[in-house]
PDB file of C-alpha atoms in Angstrom:
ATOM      1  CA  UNK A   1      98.284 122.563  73.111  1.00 74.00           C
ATOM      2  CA  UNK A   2      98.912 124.626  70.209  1.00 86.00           C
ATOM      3  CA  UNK A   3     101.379 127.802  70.681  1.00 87.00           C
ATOM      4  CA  UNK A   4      98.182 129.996  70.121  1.00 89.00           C
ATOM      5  CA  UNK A   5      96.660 128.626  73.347  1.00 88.00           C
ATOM      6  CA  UNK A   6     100.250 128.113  75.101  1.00 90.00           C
ATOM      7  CA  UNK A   7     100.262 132.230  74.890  1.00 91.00           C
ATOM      8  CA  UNK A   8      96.925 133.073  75.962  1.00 92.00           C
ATOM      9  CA  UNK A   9      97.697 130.746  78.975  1.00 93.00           C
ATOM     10  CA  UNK A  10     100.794 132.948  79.902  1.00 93.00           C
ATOM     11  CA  UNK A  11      98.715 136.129  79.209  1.00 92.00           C
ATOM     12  CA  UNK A  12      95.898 135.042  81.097  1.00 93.00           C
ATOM     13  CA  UNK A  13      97.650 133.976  84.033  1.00 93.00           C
ATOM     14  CA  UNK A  14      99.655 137.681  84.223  1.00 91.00           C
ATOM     15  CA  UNK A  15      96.168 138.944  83.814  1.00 92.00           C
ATOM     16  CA  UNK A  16      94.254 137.303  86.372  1.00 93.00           C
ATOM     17  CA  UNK A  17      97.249 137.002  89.275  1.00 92.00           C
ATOM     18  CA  UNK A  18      97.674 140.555  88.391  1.00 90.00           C
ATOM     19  CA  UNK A  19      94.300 141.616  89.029  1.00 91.00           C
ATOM     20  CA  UNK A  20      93.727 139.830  92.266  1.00 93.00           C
ATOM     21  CA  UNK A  21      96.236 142.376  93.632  1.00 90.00           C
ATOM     22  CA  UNK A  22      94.308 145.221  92.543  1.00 89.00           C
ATOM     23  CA  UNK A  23      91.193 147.367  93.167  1.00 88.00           C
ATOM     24  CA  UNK A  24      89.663 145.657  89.973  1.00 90.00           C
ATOM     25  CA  UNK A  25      89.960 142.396  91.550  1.00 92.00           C
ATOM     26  CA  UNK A  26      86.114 142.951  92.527  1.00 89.00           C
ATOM     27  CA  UNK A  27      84.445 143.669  89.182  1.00 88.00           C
ATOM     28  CA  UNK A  28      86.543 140.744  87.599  1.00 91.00           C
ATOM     29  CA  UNK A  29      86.034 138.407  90.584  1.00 93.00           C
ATOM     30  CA  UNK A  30      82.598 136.909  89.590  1.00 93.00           C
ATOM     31  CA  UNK A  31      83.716 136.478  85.846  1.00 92.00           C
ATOM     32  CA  UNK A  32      86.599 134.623  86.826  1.00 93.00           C
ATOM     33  CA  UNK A  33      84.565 132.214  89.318  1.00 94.00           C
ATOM     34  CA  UNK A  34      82.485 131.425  86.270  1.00 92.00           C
ATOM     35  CA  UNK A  35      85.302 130.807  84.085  1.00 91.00           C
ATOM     36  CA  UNK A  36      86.938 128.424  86.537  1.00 91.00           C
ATOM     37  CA  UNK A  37      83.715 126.636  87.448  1.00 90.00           C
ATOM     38  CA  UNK A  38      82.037 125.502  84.126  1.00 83.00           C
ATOM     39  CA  UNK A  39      80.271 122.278  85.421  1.00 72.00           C
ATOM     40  CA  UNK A  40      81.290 122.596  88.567  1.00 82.00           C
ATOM     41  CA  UNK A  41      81.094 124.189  92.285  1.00 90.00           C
ATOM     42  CA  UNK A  42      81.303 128.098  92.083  1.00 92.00           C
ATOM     43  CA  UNK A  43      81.335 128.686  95.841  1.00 94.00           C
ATOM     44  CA  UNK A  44      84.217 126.394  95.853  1.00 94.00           C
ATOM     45  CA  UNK A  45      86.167 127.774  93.228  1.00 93.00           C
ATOM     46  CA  UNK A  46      85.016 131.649  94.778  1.00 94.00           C
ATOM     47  CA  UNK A  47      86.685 130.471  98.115  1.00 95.00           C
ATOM     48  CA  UNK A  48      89.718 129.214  96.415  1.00 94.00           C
ATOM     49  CA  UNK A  49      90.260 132.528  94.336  1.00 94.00           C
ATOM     50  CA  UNK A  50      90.263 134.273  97.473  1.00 95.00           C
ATOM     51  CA  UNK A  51      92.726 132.122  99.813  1.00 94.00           C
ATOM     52  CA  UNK A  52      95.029 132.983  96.695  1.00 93.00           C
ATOM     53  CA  UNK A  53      94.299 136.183  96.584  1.00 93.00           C
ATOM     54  CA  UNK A  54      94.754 136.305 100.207  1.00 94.00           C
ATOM     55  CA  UNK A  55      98.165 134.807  99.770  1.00 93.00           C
ATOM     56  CA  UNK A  56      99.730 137.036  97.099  1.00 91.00           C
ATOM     57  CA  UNK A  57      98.137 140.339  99.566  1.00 91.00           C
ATOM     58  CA  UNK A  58     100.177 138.529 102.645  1.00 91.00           C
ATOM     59  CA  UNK A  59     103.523 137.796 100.725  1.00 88.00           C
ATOM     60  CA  UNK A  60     103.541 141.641  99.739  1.00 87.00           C
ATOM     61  CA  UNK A  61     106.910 142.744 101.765  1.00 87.00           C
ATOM     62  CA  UNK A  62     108.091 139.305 102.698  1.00 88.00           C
ATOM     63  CA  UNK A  63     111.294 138.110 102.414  1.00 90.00           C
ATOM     64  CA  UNK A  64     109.562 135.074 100.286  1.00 89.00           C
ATOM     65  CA  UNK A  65     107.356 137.628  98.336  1.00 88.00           C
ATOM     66  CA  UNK A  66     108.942 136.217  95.070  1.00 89.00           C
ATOM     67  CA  UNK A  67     108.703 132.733  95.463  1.00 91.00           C
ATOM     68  CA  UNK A  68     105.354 132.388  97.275  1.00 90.00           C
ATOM     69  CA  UNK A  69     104.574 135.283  94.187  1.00 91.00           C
ATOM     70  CA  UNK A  70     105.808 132.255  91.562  1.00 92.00           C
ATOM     71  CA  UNK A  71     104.303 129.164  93.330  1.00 93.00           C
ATOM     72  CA  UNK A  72     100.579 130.774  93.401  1.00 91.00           C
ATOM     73  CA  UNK A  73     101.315 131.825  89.389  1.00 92.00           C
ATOM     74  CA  UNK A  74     101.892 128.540  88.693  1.00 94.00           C
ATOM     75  CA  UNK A  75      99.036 127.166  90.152  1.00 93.00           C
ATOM     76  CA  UNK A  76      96.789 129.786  88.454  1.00 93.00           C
ATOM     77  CA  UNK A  77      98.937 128.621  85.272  1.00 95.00           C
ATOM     78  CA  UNK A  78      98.096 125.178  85.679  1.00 94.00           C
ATOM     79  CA  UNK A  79      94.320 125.536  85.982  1.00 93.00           C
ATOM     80  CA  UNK A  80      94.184 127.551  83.501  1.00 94.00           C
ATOM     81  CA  UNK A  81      95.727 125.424  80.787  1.00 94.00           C
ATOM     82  CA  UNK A  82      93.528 122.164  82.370  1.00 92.00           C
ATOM     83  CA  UNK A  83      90.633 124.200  81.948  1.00 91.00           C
ATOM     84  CA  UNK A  84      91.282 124.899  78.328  1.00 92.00           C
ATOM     85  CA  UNK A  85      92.426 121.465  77.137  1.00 91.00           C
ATOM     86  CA  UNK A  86      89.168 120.097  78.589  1.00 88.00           C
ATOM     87  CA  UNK A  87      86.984 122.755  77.222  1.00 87.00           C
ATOM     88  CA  UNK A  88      88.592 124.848  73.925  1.00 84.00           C
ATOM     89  CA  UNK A  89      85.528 127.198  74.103  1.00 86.00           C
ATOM     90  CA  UNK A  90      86.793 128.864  77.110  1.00 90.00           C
ATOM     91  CA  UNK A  91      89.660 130.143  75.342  1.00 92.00           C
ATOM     92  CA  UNK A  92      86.674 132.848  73.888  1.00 92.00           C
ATOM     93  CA  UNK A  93      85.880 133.762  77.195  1.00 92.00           C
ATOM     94  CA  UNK A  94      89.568 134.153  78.595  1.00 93.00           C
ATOM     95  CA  UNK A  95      90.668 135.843  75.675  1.00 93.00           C
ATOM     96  CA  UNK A  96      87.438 138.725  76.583  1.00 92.00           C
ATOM     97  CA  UNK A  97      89.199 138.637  79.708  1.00 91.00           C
ATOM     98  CA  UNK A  98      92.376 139.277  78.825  1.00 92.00           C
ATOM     99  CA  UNK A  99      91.856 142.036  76.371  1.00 91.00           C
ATOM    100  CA  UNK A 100      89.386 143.813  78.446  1.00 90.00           C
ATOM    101  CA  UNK A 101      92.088 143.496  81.368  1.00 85.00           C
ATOM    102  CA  UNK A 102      95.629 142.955  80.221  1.00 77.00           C
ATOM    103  CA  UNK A 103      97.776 146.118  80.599  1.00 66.00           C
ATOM    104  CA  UNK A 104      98.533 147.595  77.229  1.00 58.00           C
ATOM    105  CA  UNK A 105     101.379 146.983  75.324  1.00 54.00           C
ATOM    106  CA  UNK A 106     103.555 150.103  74.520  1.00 56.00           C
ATOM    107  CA  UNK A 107     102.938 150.882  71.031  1.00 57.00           C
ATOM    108  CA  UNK A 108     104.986 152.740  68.149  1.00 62.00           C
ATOM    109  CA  UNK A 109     108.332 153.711  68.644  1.00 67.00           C
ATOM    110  CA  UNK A 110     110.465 156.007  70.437  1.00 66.00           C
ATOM    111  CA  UNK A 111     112.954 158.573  68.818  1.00 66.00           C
ATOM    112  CA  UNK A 112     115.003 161.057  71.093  1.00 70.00           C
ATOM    113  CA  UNK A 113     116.910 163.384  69.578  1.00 73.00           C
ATOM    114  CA  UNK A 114     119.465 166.411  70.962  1.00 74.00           C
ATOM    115  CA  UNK A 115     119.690 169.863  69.373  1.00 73.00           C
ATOM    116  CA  UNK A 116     121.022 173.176  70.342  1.00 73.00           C
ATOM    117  CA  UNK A 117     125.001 172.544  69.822  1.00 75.00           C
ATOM    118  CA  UNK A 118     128.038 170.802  70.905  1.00 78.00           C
ATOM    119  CA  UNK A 119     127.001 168.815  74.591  1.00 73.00           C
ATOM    120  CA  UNK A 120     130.366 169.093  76.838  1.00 72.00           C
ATOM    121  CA  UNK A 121     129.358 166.358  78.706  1.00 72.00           C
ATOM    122  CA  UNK A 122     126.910 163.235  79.692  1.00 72.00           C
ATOM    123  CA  UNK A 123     123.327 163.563  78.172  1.00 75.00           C
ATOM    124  CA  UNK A 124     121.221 161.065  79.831  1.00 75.00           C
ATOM    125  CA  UNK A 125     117.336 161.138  78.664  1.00 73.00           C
ATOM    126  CA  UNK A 126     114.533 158.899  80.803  1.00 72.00           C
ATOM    127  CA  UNK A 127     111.973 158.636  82.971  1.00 65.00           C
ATOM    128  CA  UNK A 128     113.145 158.639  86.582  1.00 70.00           C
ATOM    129  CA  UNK A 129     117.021 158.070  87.689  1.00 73.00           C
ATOM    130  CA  UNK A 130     118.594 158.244  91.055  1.00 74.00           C
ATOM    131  CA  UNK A 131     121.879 158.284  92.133  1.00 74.00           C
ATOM    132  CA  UNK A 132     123.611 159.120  89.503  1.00 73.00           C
ATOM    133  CA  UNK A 133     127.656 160.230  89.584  1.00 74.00           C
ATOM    134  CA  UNK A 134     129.289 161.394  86.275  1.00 70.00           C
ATOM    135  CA  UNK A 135     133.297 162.191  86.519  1.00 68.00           C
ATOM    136  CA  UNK A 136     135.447 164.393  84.694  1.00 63.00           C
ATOM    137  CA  UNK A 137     138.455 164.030  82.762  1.00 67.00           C
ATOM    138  CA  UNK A 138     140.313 165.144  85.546  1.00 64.00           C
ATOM    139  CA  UNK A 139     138.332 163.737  87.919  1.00 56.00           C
ATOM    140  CA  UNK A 140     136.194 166.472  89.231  1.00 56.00           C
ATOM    141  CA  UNK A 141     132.695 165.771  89.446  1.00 52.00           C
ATOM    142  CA  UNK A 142     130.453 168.772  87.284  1.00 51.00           C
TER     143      UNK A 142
END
């Protein structure tokens, strides 16, 4: 499998496992049967999708959340790179999928900058930060 189809694998299976975890999960449901049943039983593959679904839902909190989390991946992995060394033409449809789906890349860059004078101290800038402790020189806290 060329590296092309090796990535669009990985992206496709972030995608999809991604999405049965979601509210989306129902308007991508019925495209991903169809993908994962060319010349075969839909029903079948439906019921499957959902005991997998079902599973990622039920490992949400667990204590094995990560590893049942990685197994199911896999598995969603798997069939998806089966399904496009058998049949290269799905790789169209997946890639629809996946760019119709995927969560967006951050684009461009980011450039902070401080004005306003000489800072005296830390100057932290971020989204969201939480127990944070800064010490003096002399060990007072600011």
């Amino acid at each position: 499998m060329d590296a092309e189809l090796v990535t669009l694998v990985g992206t496709g299976t972030t995608t999809l496992v991604g999405l049965m975890v979601t509210d989306l999960w129902a308007q991508t449901k019925q495209r991903v049967v169809r993908l994962f049943s060319r010349g075969g039983d839909a029903d079948a593959v439906a019921g499957e999708l959902e005991e997998t679904r079902a599973a990622l839902i039920a490992a949400t909190g667990r204590s094995d959340q990560e590893d049942l989390t990685s197994d199911l991946t896999a598995t969603v992995r798997l069939r998806l790179r089966r399904l496009l060394e058998q049949d290269r033409d799905t790789a169209v449809e997946l890639r629809r999928l996946v760019d119709e789906f995927a969560p967006a890349a951050p684009s461009g860059t980011v450039h902070n900058s401080i004005t306003g004078g000489t800072q005296h101290g830390p100057v932290i800038q971020g989204h969201t930060f939480t127990n944070l402790t800064f010490h003096t020189r002399d060990g007072r806290q600011p």
